[in-house]
Each structure stands twice: as structure tokens, then as C-alpha cells.
Coordinates of N, CA, C and O in Angstrom, one line a residue:
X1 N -5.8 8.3 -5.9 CA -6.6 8.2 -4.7 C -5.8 8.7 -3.5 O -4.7 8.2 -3.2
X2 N -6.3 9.6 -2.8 CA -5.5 10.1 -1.2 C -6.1 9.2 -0.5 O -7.2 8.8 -0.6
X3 N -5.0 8.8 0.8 CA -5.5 7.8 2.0 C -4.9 8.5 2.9 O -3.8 9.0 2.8
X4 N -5.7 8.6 4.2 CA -4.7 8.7 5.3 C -4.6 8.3 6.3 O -5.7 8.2 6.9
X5 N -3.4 7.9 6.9 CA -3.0 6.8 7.8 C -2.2 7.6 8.5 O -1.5 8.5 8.1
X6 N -2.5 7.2 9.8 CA -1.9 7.5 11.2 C -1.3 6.5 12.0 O -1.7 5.4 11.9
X7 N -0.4 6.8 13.0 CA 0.1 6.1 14.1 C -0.1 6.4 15.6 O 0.3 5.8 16.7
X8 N -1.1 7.8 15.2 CA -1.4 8.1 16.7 C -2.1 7.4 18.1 O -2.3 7.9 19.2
X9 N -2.4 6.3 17.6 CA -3.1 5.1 18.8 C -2.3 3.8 18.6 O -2.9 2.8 18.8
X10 N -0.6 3.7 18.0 CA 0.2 2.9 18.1 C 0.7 2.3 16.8 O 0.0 2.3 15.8
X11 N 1.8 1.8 16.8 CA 2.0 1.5 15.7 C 1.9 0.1 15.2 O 1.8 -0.6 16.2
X12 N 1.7 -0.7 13.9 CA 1.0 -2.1 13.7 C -0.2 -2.4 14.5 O -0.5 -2.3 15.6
X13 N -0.6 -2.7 13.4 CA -2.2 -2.9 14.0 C -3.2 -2.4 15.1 O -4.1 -2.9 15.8
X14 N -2.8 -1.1 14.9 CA -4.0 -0.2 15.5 C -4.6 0.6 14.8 O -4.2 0.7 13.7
X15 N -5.6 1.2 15.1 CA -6.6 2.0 14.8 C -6.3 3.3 13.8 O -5.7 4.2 14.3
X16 N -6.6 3.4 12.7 CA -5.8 4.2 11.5 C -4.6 4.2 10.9 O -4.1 5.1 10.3
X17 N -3.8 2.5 11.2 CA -2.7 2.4 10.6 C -2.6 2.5 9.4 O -1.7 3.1 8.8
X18 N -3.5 1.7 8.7 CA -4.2 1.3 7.0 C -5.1 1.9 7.1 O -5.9 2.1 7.9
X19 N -4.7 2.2 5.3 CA -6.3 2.1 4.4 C -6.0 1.2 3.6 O -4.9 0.7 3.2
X20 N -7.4 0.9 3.3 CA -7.6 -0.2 2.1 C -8.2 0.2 1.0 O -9.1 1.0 0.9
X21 N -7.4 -0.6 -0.3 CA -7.8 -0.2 -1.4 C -8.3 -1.4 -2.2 O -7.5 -2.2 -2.6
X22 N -9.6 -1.7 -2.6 CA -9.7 -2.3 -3.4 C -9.3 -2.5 -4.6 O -9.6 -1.5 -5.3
X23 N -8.7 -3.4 -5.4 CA -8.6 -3.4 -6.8 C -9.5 -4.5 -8.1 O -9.6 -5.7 -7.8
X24 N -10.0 -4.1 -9.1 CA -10.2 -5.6 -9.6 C -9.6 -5.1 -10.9 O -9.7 -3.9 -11.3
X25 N -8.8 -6.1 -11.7 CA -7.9 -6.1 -12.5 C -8.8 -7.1 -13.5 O -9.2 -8.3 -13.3
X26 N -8.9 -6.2 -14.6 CA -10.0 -7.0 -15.7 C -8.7 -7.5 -16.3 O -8.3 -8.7 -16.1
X27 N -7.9 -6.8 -17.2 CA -6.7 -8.0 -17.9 C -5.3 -7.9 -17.3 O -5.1 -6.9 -16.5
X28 N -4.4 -8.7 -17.5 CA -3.6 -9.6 -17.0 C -2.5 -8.1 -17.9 O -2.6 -7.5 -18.9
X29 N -1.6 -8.1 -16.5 CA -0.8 -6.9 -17.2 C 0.0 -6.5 -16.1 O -0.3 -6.7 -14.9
X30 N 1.3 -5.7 -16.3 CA 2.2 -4.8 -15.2 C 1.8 -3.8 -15.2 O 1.4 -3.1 -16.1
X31 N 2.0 -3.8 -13.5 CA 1.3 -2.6 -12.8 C 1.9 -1.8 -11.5 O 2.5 -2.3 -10.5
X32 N 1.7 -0.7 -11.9 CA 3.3 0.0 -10.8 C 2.4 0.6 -9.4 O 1.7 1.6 -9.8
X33 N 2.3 0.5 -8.7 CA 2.0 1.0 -7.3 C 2.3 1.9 -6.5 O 3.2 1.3 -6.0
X34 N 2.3 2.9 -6.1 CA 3.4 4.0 -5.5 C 2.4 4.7 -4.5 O 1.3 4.9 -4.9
X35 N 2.7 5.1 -3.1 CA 2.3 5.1 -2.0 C 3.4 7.1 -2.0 O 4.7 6.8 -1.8
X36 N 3.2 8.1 -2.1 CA 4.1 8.9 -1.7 C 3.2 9.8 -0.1 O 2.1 9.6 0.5
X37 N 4.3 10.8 0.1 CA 3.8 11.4 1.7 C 3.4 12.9 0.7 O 4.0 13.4 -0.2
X38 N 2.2 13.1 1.2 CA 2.0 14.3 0.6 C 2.0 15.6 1.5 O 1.7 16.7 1.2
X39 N 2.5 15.2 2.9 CA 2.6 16.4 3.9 C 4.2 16.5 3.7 O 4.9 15.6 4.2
X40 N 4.8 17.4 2.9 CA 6.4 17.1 2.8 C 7.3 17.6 4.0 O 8.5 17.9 3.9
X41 N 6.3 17.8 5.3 CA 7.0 18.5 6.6 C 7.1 16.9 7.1 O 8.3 16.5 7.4
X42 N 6.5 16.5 7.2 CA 6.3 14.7 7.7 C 7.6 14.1 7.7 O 8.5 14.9 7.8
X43 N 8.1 12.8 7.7 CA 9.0 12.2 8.0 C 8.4 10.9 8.0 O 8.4 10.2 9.0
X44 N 7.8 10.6 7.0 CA 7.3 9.0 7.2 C 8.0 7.8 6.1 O 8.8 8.1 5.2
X45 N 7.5 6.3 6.6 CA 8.3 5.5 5.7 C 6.6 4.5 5.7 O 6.0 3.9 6.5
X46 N 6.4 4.9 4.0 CA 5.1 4.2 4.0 C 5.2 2.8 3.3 O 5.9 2.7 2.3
X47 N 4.5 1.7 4.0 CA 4.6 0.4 3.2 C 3.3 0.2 2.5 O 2.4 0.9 2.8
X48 N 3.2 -0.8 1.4 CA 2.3 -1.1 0.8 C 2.6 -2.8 0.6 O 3.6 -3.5 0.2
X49 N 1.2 -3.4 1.0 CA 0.8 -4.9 0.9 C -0.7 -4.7 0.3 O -1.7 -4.0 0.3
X50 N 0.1 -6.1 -0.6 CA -1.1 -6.6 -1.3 C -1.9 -7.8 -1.2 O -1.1 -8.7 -1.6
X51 N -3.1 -8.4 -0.9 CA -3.6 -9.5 -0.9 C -4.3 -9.6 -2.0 O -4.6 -8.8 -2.9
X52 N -4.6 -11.1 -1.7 CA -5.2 -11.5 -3.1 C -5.9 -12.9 -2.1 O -5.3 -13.6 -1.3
X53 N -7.3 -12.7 -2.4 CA -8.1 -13.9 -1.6 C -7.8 -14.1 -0.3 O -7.7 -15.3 0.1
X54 N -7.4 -12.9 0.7 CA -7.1 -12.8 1.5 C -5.8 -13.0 2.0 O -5.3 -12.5 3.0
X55 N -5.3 -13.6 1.1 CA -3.6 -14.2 1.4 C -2.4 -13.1 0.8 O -2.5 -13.1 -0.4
X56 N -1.3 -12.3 1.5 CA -0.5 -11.2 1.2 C 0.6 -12.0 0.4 O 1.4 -12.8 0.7
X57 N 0.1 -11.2 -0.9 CA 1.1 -11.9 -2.0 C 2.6 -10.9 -2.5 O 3.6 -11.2 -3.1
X58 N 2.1 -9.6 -1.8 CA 3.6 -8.8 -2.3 C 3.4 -7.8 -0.5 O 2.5 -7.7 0.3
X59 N 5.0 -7.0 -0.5 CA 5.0 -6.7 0.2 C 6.1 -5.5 0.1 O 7.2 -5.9 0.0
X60 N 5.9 -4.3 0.0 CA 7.1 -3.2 -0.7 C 6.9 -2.5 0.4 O 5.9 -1.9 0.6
X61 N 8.3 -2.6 1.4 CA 8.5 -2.0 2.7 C 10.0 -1.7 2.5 O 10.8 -2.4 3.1
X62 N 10.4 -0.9 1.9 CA 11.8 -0.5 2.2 C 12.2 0.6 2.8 O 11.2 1.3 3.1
X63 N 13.2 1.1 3.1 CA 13.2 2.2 4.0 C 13.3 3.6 3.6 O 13.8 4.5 4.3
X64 N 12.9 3.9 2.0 CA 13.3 5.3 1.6 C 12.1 5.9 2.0 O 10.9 5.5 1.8
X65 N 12.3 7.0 2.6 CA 11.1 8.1 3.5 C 10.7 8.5 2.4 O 11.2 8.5 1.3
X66 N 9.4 8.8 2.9 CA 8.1 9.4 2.1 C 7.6 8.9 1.2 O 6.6 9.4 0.7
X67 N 8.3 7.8 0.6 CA 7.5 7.1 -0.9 C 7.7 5.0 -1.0 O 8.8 4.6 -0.9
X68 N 7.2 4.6 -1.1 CA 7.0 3.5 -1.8 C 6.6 3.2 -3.1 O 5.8 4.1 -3.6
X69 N 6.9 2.3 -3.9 CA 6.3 1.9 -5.0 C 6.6 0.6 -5.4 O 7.8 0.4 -5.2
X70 N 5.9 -0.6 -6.1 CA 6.1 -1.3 -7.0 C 5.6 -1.8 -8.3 O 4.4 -1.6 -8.6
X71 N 6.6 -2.4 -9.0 CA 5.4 -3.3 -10.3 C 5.7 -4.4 -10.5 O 6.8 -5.0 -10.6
X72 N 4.5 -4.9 -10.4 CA 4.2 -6.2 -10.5 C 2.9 -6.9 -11.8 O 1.8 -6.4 -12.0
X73 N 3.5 -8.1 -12.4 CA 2.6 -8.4 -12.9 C 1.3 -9.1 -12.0 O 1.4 -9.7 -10.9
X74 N 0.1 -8.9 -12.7 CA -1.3 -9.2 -11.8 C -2.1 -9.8 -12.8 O -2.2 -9.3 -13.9
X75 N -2.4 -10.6 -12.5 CA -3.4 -11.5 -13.3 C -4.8 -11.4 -13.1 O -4.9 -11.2 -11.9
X76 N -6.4 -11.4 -13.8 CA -7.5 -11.2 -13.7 C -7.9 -11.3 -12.3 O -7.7 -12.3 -11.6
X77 N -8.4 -10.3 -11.9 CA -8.8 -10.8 -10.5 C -9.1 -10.0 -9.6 O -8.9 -8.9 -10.1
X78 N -9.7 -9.8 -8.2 CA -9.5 -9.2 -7.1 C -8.3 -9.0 -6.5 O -7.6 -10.0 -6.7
X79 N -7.9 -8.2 -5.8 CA -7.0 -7.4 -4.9 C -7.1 -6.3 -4.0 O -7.8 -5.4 -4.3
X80 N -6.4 -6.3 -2.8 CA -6.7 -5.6 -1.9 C -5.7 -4.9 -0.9 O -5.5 -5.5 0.2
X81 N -5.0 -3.8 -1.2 CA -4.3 -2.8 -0.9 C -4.4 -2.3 0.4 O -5.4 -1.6 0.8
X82 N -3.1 -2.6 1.3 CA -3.3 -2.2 2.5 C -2.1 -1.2 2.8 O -1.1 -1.8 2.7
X83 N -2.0 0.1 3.1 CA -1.2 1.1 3.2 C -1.0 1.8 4.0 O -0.1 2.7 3.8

């Protein structure tokens, strides 16, 4: 899935910071995440958060430019990807 997110009307919580990704996870399993920069002239440091029933259960913000990723086990359920 491509997303794209901006900072051009500020950074945290403004207007094109995130996209959201829905997830629903039918069985219970590890699952790896990965957020990369596909403009490779860019210079960005992308985070990825996850909720679950509204409440942010993981959070993979480290500082290597242009990529994120994690794995995590997930259990049956909804989830919702904010990047």
C-alpha cells in the first residue's frame, strides 16, 4: 500500500501528517510492518503507530531515515495504522 504524508501545514498533528491503515487480522500470528521513503531525494524519519480499540499499543519511532519497521505478534482482531 503507498501513503503519503506531509508536514507542510506543521508538524504533529496537523493536516496530512498520517495516513491510516486499517488492519483486521483473522489469525493470531507475527507480523512485520515496514514504513520506507520512496522519494530517495527526501530525507525523512517515518514513524509507525498502532492502535487497537482505539488505544496505541506499539509505537516504532527510531531515528534511522527513510524506513521504519516492526514485528509484532497480533492477535484476532482489528487494528489501525497510523504513519
Amino acid at each position: 500500500v503507498n501513503l503519503c504524508s506531509s508536514n507542510r501545514f506543521g508538524n504533529q498533528n496537523h493536516l496530512g501528517n498520517f495516513q491510516f491503515v486499517h488492519l483486521s487480522i483473522q489469525n493470531a500470528g507475527q507480523f512485520t510492518i515496514r514504513a520506507n521513503t520512496i522519494n530517495q531525494n527526501a530525507q525523512t524519519n517515518p514513524d509507525i503507530y498502532l492502535y487497537s480499540a482505539g488505544s496505541q499499543i506499539y509505537l516504532a519511532g527510531s531515528t534511522q531515515l527513510n524506513t521504519e519497521s516492526f514485528s509484532l505478534f497480533l492477535l484476532p482482531g482489528d487494528y489501525t495504522l497510523a504513519v
